[in-house]
PDB file of C-alpha atoms in Angstrom:
ATOM      1  CA  VAL A   1     113.054  58.670 108.733  1.00 57.00           C
ATOM      2  CA  THR A   2     109.606  60.523 109.692  1.00 59.00           C
ATOM      3  CA  VAL A   3     109.505  58.871 113.042  1.00 60.00           C
ATOM      4  CA  MET A   4     113.262  59.267 113.917  1.00 58.00           C
ATOM      5  CA  LYS A   5     112.866  63.206 113.059  1.00 60.00           C
ATOM      6  CA  VAL A   6     109.520  62.933 115.226  1.00 59.00           C
ATOM      7  CA  GLU A   7     111.443  61.451 118.126  1.00 64.00           C
ATOM      8  CA  GLU A   8     114.147  64.007 117.575  1.00 65.00           C
ATOM      9  CA  ALA A   9     111.850  66.863 117.080  1.00 59.00           C
ATOM     10  CA  PRO A  10     110.447  68.882 119.744  1.00 63.00           C
ATOM     11  CA  GLN A  11     106.496  69.035 120.059  1.00 63.00           C
ATOM     12  CA  GLU A  12     106.571  72.383 117.941  1.00 63.00           C
ATOM     13  CA  THR A  13     107.550  70.307 115.036  1.00 62.00           C
ATOM     14  CA  TYR A  14     104.603  68.310 115.681  1.00 57.00           C
ATOM     15  CA  ALA A  15     102.237  71.117 115.467  1.00 59.00           C
ATOM     16  CA  ASP A  16     103.985  72.266 112.032  1.00 63.00           C
ATOM     17  CA  ILE A  17     103.388  69.341 110.714  1.00 64.00           C
ATOM     18  CA  GLY A  18      99.849  68.747 112.061  1.00 66.00           C
ATOM     19  CA  GLY A  19      99.029  65.420 110.195  1.00 64.00           C
ATOM     20  CA  LEU A  20     101.381  63.433 112.652  1.00 64.00           C
ATOM     21  CA  ASP A  21      99.011  64.845 115.812  1.00 64.00           C
ATOM     22  CA  ASN A  22      97.272  61.807 115.713  1.00 65.00           C
ATOM     23  CA  GLN A  23     100.408  59.486 115.415  1.00 66.00           C
ATOM     24  CA  ILE A  24     101.763  61.492 118.476  1.00 62.00           C
ATOM     25  CA  GLN A  25      98.617  60.615 120.655  1.00 66.00           C
ATOM     26  CA  GLU A  26      99.254  57.294 119.797  1.00 66.00           C
ATOM     27  CA  ILE A  27     102.480  57.125 120.831  1.00 59.00           C
ATOM     28  CA  LYS A  28     101.743  58.715 124.101  1.00 58.00           C
TER      29      LYS A  28
END
């Protein structure tokens, strides 16, 4: 569910989570 939320959520959500910052870089 987290992955789906990340893909659906905007970058603002990433900053909110902060912990997914690393995962985001890997996806990019």
